[in-house]
Short mmCIF file of C-alpha atoms in Angstrom, two decimals:
data_model
loop_
_atom_site.label_atom_id
_atom_site.label_comp_id
_atom_site.label_asym_id
_atom_site.label_seq_id
_atom_site.Cartn_x
_atom_site.Cartn_y
_atom_site.Cartn_z
CA MET A 1 56.03 -48.18 -9.69
CA GLU A 2 53.46 -45.66 -8.49
CA THR A 3 54.97 -42.95 -10.71
CA LYS A 4 54.78 -45.26 -13.75
CA LYS A 5 51.12 -45.99 -13.03
CA LYS A 6 50.39 -42.27 -12.74
CA GLN A 7 52.20 -41.59 -16.02
CA PHE A 8 50.20 -44.39 -17.70
CA ASN A 9 46.95 -42.94 -16.36
CA LEU A 10 47.90 -39.48 -17.56
CA LYS A 11 48.67 -40.85 -21.02
CA MET A 12 45.32 -42.62 -21.09
CA ILE A 13 43.52 -39.43 -20.10
CA ILE A 14 45.29 -37.41 -22.77
CA ALA A 15 44.60 -40.12 -25.37
CA ALA A 16 40.90 -40.22 -24.44
CA ILE A 17 40.54 -36.45 -24.66
CA CYS A 18 42.42 -36.42 -28.00
CA ALA A 19 40.09 -39.17 -29.29
CA LEU A 20 37.08 -37.08 -28.26
CA VAL A 21 38.43 -33.98 -30.00
CA LEU A 22 39.27 -36.07 -33.08
CA CYS A 23 35.74 -37.48 -33.18
CA VAL A 24 34.29 -33.96 -32.95
CA GLY A 25 36.51 -33.00 -35.91
CA VAL A 26 35.41 -36.03 -37.94
CA PHE A 27 31.76 -35.30 -37.21
CA ALA A 28 32.23 -31.66 -38.25
CA VAL A 29 33.83 -32.77 -41.54
CA VAL A 30 30.98 -35.25 -42.17
CA TYR A 31 28.49 -32.45 -41.58
CA SER A 32 30.26 -30.00 -43.86
CA LYS A 33 30.60 -32.62 -46.63
CA PHE A 34 27.18 -34.25 -46.43
CA GLY A 35 25.00 -31.95 -44.30
CA PRO A 36 22.22 -29.75 -45.63
CA GLU A 37 24.59 -26.74 -45.95
CA SER A 38 26.81 -28.65 -48.41
CA LYS A 39 24.00 -29.04 -50.92
CA THR A 40 23.19 -25.36 -51.12
CA THR A 41 24.60 -23.23 -53.89
CA LYS A 42 24.93 -19.49 -54.07
CA GLY A 43 23.88 -17.30 -56.95
CA GLY A 44 20.77 -17.06 -59.09
CA LYS A 45 18.64 -20.18 -59.07
CA SER A 46 15.46 -20.79 -61.00
CA ILE A 47 13.12 -22.99 -59.07
CA ALA A 48 9.49 -24.02 -59.15
CA ILE A 49 7.16 -24.45 -56.21
CA GLU A 50 3.95 -26.42 -56.57
CA VAL A 51 1.07 -26.79 -54.15
CA VAL A 52 -1.33 -29.71 -54.36
CA GLY A 53 -4.27 -28.84 -52.15
CA LYS A 54 -6.94 -30.81 -50.36
CA ASP A 55 -8.99 -31.03 -53.54
CA GLY A 56 -6.02 -32.28 -55.60
CA LYS A 57 -5.81 -29.01 -57.52
CA THR A 58 -2.25 -27.88 -58.31
CA SER A 59 -0.94 -24.32 -58.14
CA SER A 60 2.47 -23.66 -59.71
CA TYR A 61 4.91 -20.85 -59.11
CA LYS A 62 8.26 -19.94 -60.64
CA LEU A 63 10.91 -18.12 -58.65
CA ASP A 64 14.40 -16.79 -59.25
CA THR A 65 16.18 -16.81 -55.93
CA ASP A 66 19.45 -16.76 -54.05
CA ALA A 67 17.88 -18.62 -51.11
CA LYS A 68 19.92 -21.37 -49.55
CA PHE A 69 17.00 -23.12 -47.93
CA LEU A 70 13.43 -23.66 -49.05
CA LYS A 71 11.92 -21.58 -46.26
CA GLU A 72 13.79 -18.50 -47.49
CA ALA A 73 12.51 -19.15 -51.03
CA MET A 74 8.98 -19.58 -49.67
CA ASP A 75 9.26 -16.25 -47.83
CA GLU A 76 10.40 -14.59 -51.07
CA LEU A 77 7.48 -16.16 -52.93
CA VAL A 78 5.04 -14.91 -50.30
CA LYS A 79 6.36 -11.37 -50.83
CA ALA A 80 6.42 -11.71 -54.62
CA THR A 81 2.79 -12.84 -54.80
CA LYS A 82 1.26 -10.77 -51.99
CA ASP A 83 -0.61 -8.48 -54.41
CA LYS A 84 -1.98 -11.35 -56.46
CA SER A 85 -5.15 -13.27 -55.87
CA GLY A 86 -6.55 -16.78 -56.22
CA ASP A 87 -4.13 -19.57 -57.00
CA LYS A 88 -1.47 -17.08 -58.09
CA LYS A 89 -0.98 -16.02 -54.50
CA PHE A 90 1.24 -18.15 -52.27
CA THR A 91 0.93 -18.11 -48.50
CA TYR A 92 2.01 -20.40 -45.73
CA SER A 93 2.26 -20.54 -41.98
CA GLY A 94 3.67 -22.95 -39.46
CA SER A 95 5.22 -23.38 -36.09
CA THR A 96 8.83 -23.82 -35.11
CA SER A 97 9.96 -26.46 -32.68
CA THR A 98 13.27 -28.10 -31.86
CA TYR A 99 12.66 -30.27 -34.94
CA GLY A 100 12.48 -27.18 -37.17
CA LEU A 101 9.64 -25.60 -39.11
CA TYR A 102 6.37 -27.54 -39.13
CA ILE A 103 4.12 -26.29 -41.93
CA GLU A 104 0.50 -26.06 -40.87
CA LYS A 105 -1.12 -23.97 -43.61
CA VAL A 106 -0.34 -23.52 -47.29
CA ASN A 107 -2.51 -21.20 -49.39
CA ASP A 108 -4.91 -20.95 -46.45
CA VAL A 109 -5.50 -24.71 -46.38
CA GLU A 110 -4.81 -26.07 -42.94
CA ALA A 111 -3.49 -29.57 -42.36
CA ASN A 112 -4.32 -30.49 -38.79
CA TYR A 113 -2.75 -33.76 -37.76
CA ASP A 114 -4.46 -33.85 -34.37
CA LYS A 115 -7.89 -33.34 -35.90
CA ASP A 116 -7.84 -35.33 -39.15
CA LYS A 117 -4.30 -36.79 -39.37
CA ALA A 118 -3.48 -34.43 -42.23
CA TYR A 119 -0.09 -32.86 -42.91
CA TRP A 120 1.79 -31.00 -45.61
CA ALA A 121 4.34 -33.30 -47.23
CA ILE A 122 7.30 -31.92 -49.16
CA TYR A 123 8.42 -33.60 -52.37
CA VAL A 124 11.60 -32.62 -54.19
CA LYS A 125 12.50 -32.99 -57.86
CA GLU A 126 16.16 -32.05 -58.04
CA ALA A 127 16.25 -31.69 -61.84
CA PRO A 128 13.65 -31.61 -64.64
CA ASP A 129 14.66 -35.09 -65.82
CA LYS A 130 14.35 -36.62 -62.33
CA ASP A 131 11.31 -37.87 -60.45
CA PHE A 132 9.84 -36.40 -57.30
CA ALA A 133 11.19 -37.92 -54.12
CA TYR A 134 9.88 -37.52 -50.60
CA GLY A 135 11.79 -34.68 -48.94
CA GLN A 136 14.37 -35.72 -46.37
CA PHE A 137 14.40 -32.33 -44.63
CA GLY A 138 11.96 -29.81 -43.21
CA ALA A 139 11.42 -26.60 -45.19
CA ASP A 140 14.01 -24.72 -43.14
CA GLN A 141 16.68 -27.36 -43.82
CA GLN A 142 15.77 -28.33 -47.38
CA PRO A 143 18.56 -27.02 -49.64
CA VAL A 144 17.54 -25.00 -52.69
CA THR A 145 19.24 -26.01 -55.93
CA ASP A 146 18.99 -24.61 -59.42
CA LYS A 147 16.18 -26.00 -61.64
CA ALA A 148 14.65 -27.96 -58.77
CA THR A 149 10.92 -28.23 -58.11
CA TYR A 150 9.50 -28.35 -54.59
CA LYS A 151 6.00 -29.64 -54.15
CA PHE A 152 3.78 -29.28 -51.10
CA VAL A 153 1.13 -31.96 -51.00
CA TYR A 154 -1.79 -32.15 -48.59
CA GLU A 155 -1.75 -35.73 -47.32
CA LYS A 156 -3.55 -37.79 -44.75
CA SER A 157 -1.93 -40.45 -42.64
CA GLU A 158 -3.44 -43.88 -43.11
CA ASN A 159 -2.61 -45.01 -39.58
CA MET P 1 14.55 -43.79 -5.66
CA GLY P 2 11.61 -41.42 -5.98
CA ILE P 3 13.73 -38.46 -4.95
CA LEU P 4 16.46 -39.41 -7.41
CA LEU P 5 13.85 -39.63 -10.17
CA ALA P 6 12.36 -36.28 -9.13
CA VAL P 7 15.78 -34.61 -9.23
CA LEU P 8 16.46 -36.12 -12.67
CA PHE P 9 13.08 -35.04 -14.03
CA ALA P 10 13.29 -31.54 -12.53
CA CYS P 11 16.79 -30.98 -13.97
CA LYS P 12 15.57 -32.08 -17.39
CA ARG P 13 12.58 -29.73 -17.30
CA ILE P 14 14.59 -26.75 -16.00
CA LEU P 15 17.16 -26.96 -18.81
CA GLU P 16 14.71 -27.79 -21.59
CA PHE P 17 14.92 -24.30 -23.09
CA LEU P 18 18.59 -24.90 -23.91
CA PRO P 19 18.93 -27.31 -26.86
CA ASN P 20 21.00 -30.39 -25.99
CA ILE P 21 22.26 -29.03 -22.70
CA GLU P 22 21.12 -31.42 -20.00
CA LEU P 23 22.05 -33.00 -16.69
CA VAL P 24 20.42 -36.37 -17.40
CA THR P 25 23.63 -37.98 -18.69
CA LEU P 26 25.65 -36.89 -15.67
CA LEU P 27 22.96 -37.83 -13.16
CA LEU P 28 22.42 -41.28 -14.67
CA ILE P 29 26.18 -41.90 -14.68
CA VAL P 30 26.44 -40.94 -11.02
CA TYR P 31 23.26 -42.80 -10.07
CA ALA P 32 24.49 -45.96 -11.81
CA TYR P 33 27.90 -45.58 -10.18
CA VAL P 34 26.45 -45.22 -6.68
CA PHE P 35 23.13 -47.08 -6.75
CA GLY P 36 23.86 -49.75 -9.35
CA LYS P 37 21.15 -51.68 -11.18
CA LYS P 38 18.31 -49.75 -9.52
CA THR P 39 19.14 -46.95 -11.94
CA TYR P 40 17.48 -48.95 -14.74
CA ILE P 41 14.16 -48.48 -12.93
CA ILE P 42 14.82 -44.73 -12.62
CA SER P 43 15.59 -44.43 -16.33
CA VAL P 44 12.41 -46.29 -17.36
CA CYS P 45 10.28 -44.21 -14.95
CA PHE P 46 11.95 -41.08 -16.31
CA THR P 47 10.96 -42.06 -19.86
CA ILE P 48 7.38 -42.71 -18.70
CA LEU P 49 7.22 -39.28 -17.02
CA GLU P 50 8.60 -37.58 -20.12
CA THR P 51 5.97 -39.40 -22.19
CA PHE P 52 3.23 -38.05 -19.89
CA VAL P 53 4.52 -34.54 -20.58
CA TRP P 54 5.33 -34.73 -24.30
CA GLY P 55 3.21 -37.63 -25.53
CA VAL P 56 4.24 -40.74 -27.42
CA HIS P 57 6.80 -40.11 -30.17
CA ASN P 58 9.83 -41.75 -31.78
CA TRP P 59 12.08 -40.47 -29.01
CA VAL P 60 10.27 -42.70 -26.48
CA ILE P 61 11.75 -45.75 -28.24
CA MET P 62 15.16 -44.01 -28.28
CA TYR P 63 15.02 -43.21 -24.58
CA LEU P 64 14.14 -46.82 -23.79
CA TYR P 65 17.51 -48.03 -25.07
CA ILE P 66 19.75 -44.96 -24.89
CA TRP P 67 19.64 -44.41 -21.14
CA PRO P 68 19.81 -48.12 -20.18
CA LEU P 69 22.81 -48.41 -22.52
CA LEU P 70 24.58 -45.60 -20.65
CA ILE P 71 23.76 -47.24 -17.32
CA THR P 72 25.11 -50.57 -18.61
CA VAL P 73 28.40 -48.91 -19.63
CA VAL P 74 28.74 -47.42 -16.13
CA LEU P 75 27.90 -50.72 -14.43
CA LEU P 76 30.53 -52.50 -16.51
CA THR P 77 33.22 -49.93 -15.80
CA ARG P 78 32.57 -48.64 -12.30
CA ARG P 79 35.03 -51.01 -10.62
CA TRP P 80 38.00 -49.27 -12.20
CA ALA P 81 36.74 -46.05 -13.80
CA GLY P 82 36.52 -42.66 -12.16
CA TYR P 83 36.15 -38.94 -12.62
CA VAL P 84 38.13 -38.48 -15.83
CA PHE P 85 36.72 -41.59 -17.53
CA TYR P 86 33.13 -40.56 -16.85
CA THR P 87 33.79 -36.97 -17.91
CA VAL P 88 35.14 -38.21 -21.24
CA LEU P 89 32.33 -40.80 -21.50
CA SER P 90 29.84 -38.00 -20.94
CA GLY P 91 31.36 -36.07 -23.86
CA PHE P 92 31.36 -39.13 -26.12
CA TYR P 93 27.78 -39.89 -25.19
CA GLY P 94 26.68 -36.40 -26.17
CA LEU P 95 28.55 -36.65 -29.46
CA PHE P 96 27.14 -40.06 -30.38
CA PHE P 97 23.65 -39.31 -29.02
CA GLY P 98 22.29 -38.42 -32.46
CA LEU P 99 23.81 -41.49 -34.07
CA LEU P 100 22.31 -43.72 -31.38
CA CYS P 101 18.97 -41.93 -31.70
CA SER P 102 18.97 -42.43 -35.48
CA ILE P 103 18.73 -46.24 -35.22
CA PRO P 104 14.90 -46.37 -35.35
CA TYR P 105 15.02 -44.37 -38.60
CA TYR P 106 16.92 -47.23 -40.21
CA PHE P 107 13.84 -49.40 -39.69
CA ILE P 108 11.45 -46.63 -40.76
CA GLY P 109 13.16 -45.44 -43.96
CA GLY P 110 16.40 -47.34 -44.44
CA ILE P 111 20.05 -46.35 -44.14
CA ARG P 112 19.62 -43.19 -46.25
CA MET P 113 16.98 -41.79 -43.92
CA GLN P 114 19.00 -42.78 -40.86
CA LEU P 115 22.17 -41.08 -42.09
CA THR P 116 20.36 -37.97 -43.32
CA TRP P 117 18.65 -37.59 -39.95
CA TRP P 118 21.90 -38.13 -38.07
CA ILE P 119 24.02 -35.78 -40.22
CA ALA P 120 21.44 -32.97 -40.07
CA GLY P 121 21.71 -33.08 -36.28
CA ILE P 122 25.52 -33.15 -35.98
CA PRO P 123 25.83 -29.47 -34.89
CA PHE P 124 23.49 -30.28 -31.98
CA ASP P 125 25.52 -33.40 -31.16
CA ILE P 126 28.68 -31.29 -30.98
CA ILE P 127 26.92 -28.84 -28.62
CA HIS P 128 25.75 -31.86 -26.62
CA CYS P 129 29.31 -33.23 -26.47
CA VAL P 130 30.91 -29.99 -25.31
CA SER P 131 28.18 -29.22 -22.77
CA ASN P 132 28.17 -32.77 -21.38
CA PHE P 133 31.95 -32.68 -21.02
CA ILE P 134 31.96 -29.33 -19.20
CA ILE P 135 29.00 -30.27 -16.99
CA ALA P 136 30.67 -33.53 -15.94
CA LEU P 137 34.01 -31.79 -15.46
CA VAL P 138 32.43 -29.30 -13.06
CA LEU P 139 29.62 -31.27 -11.41
CA TYR P 140 30.68 -34.93 -11.35
CA LYS P 141 32.55 -34.76 -8.05
CA PRO P 142 29.99 -32.70 -6.06
CA VAL P 143 27.03 -34.74 -7.38
CA LEU P 144 28.88 -37.98 -6.63
CA ALA P 145 29.59 -36.81 -3.08
CA VAL P 146 25.92 -35.94 -2.48
CA CYS P 147 24.73 -39.26 -3.92
CA LYS P 148 27.19 -41.24 -1.80
CA LYS P 149 25.95 -39.42 1.29
CA ALA P 150 22.35 -40.09 0.26
CA LYS P 151 23.14 -43.78 -0.14
CA ILE P 152 24.61 -43.96 3.36
CA ILE P 153 21.50 -42.28 4.77
CA MET P 154 19.21 -44.60 2.76
CA GLU P 155 20.99 -47.64 4.07
CA GLY P 156 20.74 -46.35 7.62
CA ASN P 157 24.44 -46.50 8.23
CA ILE P 158 24.68 -43.01 9.63
CA ASP P 159 24.71 -42.20 13.33
#
C-alpha cells in the first residue's frame, strides 16, 4: 500500500514537472510566433522617421536600413545626419530601465514628465496605405518593417 | 511579523539588480505555509514599502493581487502539499507572473494591449520560472526549517 502511494506521488511529481516544461515550451513558441522578434525582417528596408516637436512642426527623414528594431534605425539616422544642421539633423537621448528605452530628448527637445507631464509618444504606420497607430512597444522593442513610418510626437498627459 | 517583512524586503532589494530573480515568491510560500493568514498583512506591507521606494505605478495594483493570490494558493494546499509541490508551484508562478501582471492592461488598452505586453515579457517570465524553480529546490527546506523554529520561539513554546 505504502509502495503504491509512493509510486503515485512520484508519478504526480514527474507529471507536474513535465507540465511545467511543456508550459515553458508553449510560452517560447508563443513568443517566437507573436513576439517583437517575429515581426522583424532582414534585408534592406526603406523607412521614414518623423518628429513632431513641441511647436507642432514636423521634421521628416528617410532611411534605408537593415535594423531589426527602431532604436538601431534611430542610431543609424543619428550617424547619417550628424554633419547636417537644423531640422535635417536627427538626435535623441534617453535612459534605459527594466522597461526598456525611455526617450527623453528628440532633436534637443526634452519631454520631462516629472516637470510638465510631457513625453515622447511613438506612432507607427506599418504601410503607406495604413493609418498611424499608437506604438505598442518602446523604441528598443519596436520592430522595423519595410515602408513603415515611425513618428515621434511630443505629447502632454491630460491627467 | 516585522522581522519577516524586513527579511522579505531586504531579499528583494539585494537581488534587484538581477532581472526576475527574486526570493519573494519562496519566502511568501514558506511564510504562508508556516504563519498562515498573517502573511496577507506581510504582503500588503511589503507592497507599501516597495511603493515608498519606487513610487506609485501600475505594478502596485499588480502586487496587491499577485502576492495575496499566491498566499491563498498556499493556504488552500498546505494541508497536503509539500516540498515538491511548492517547488513546482514556484516555477509555475514565475512563468505565469507576466500573464497575471498583464491583467490591468486589459482595462487600460484592451486585450490587444494586454497580450502584446505579456508576450513581449515572455523571455523574462521564462527566466523567472527557471530561477524560482531552482531557488525553491535549493532553499525551500532550509527556509522552512528556520521559519518553523521562529514560529516556535514566537509562540513561546521553547524551553
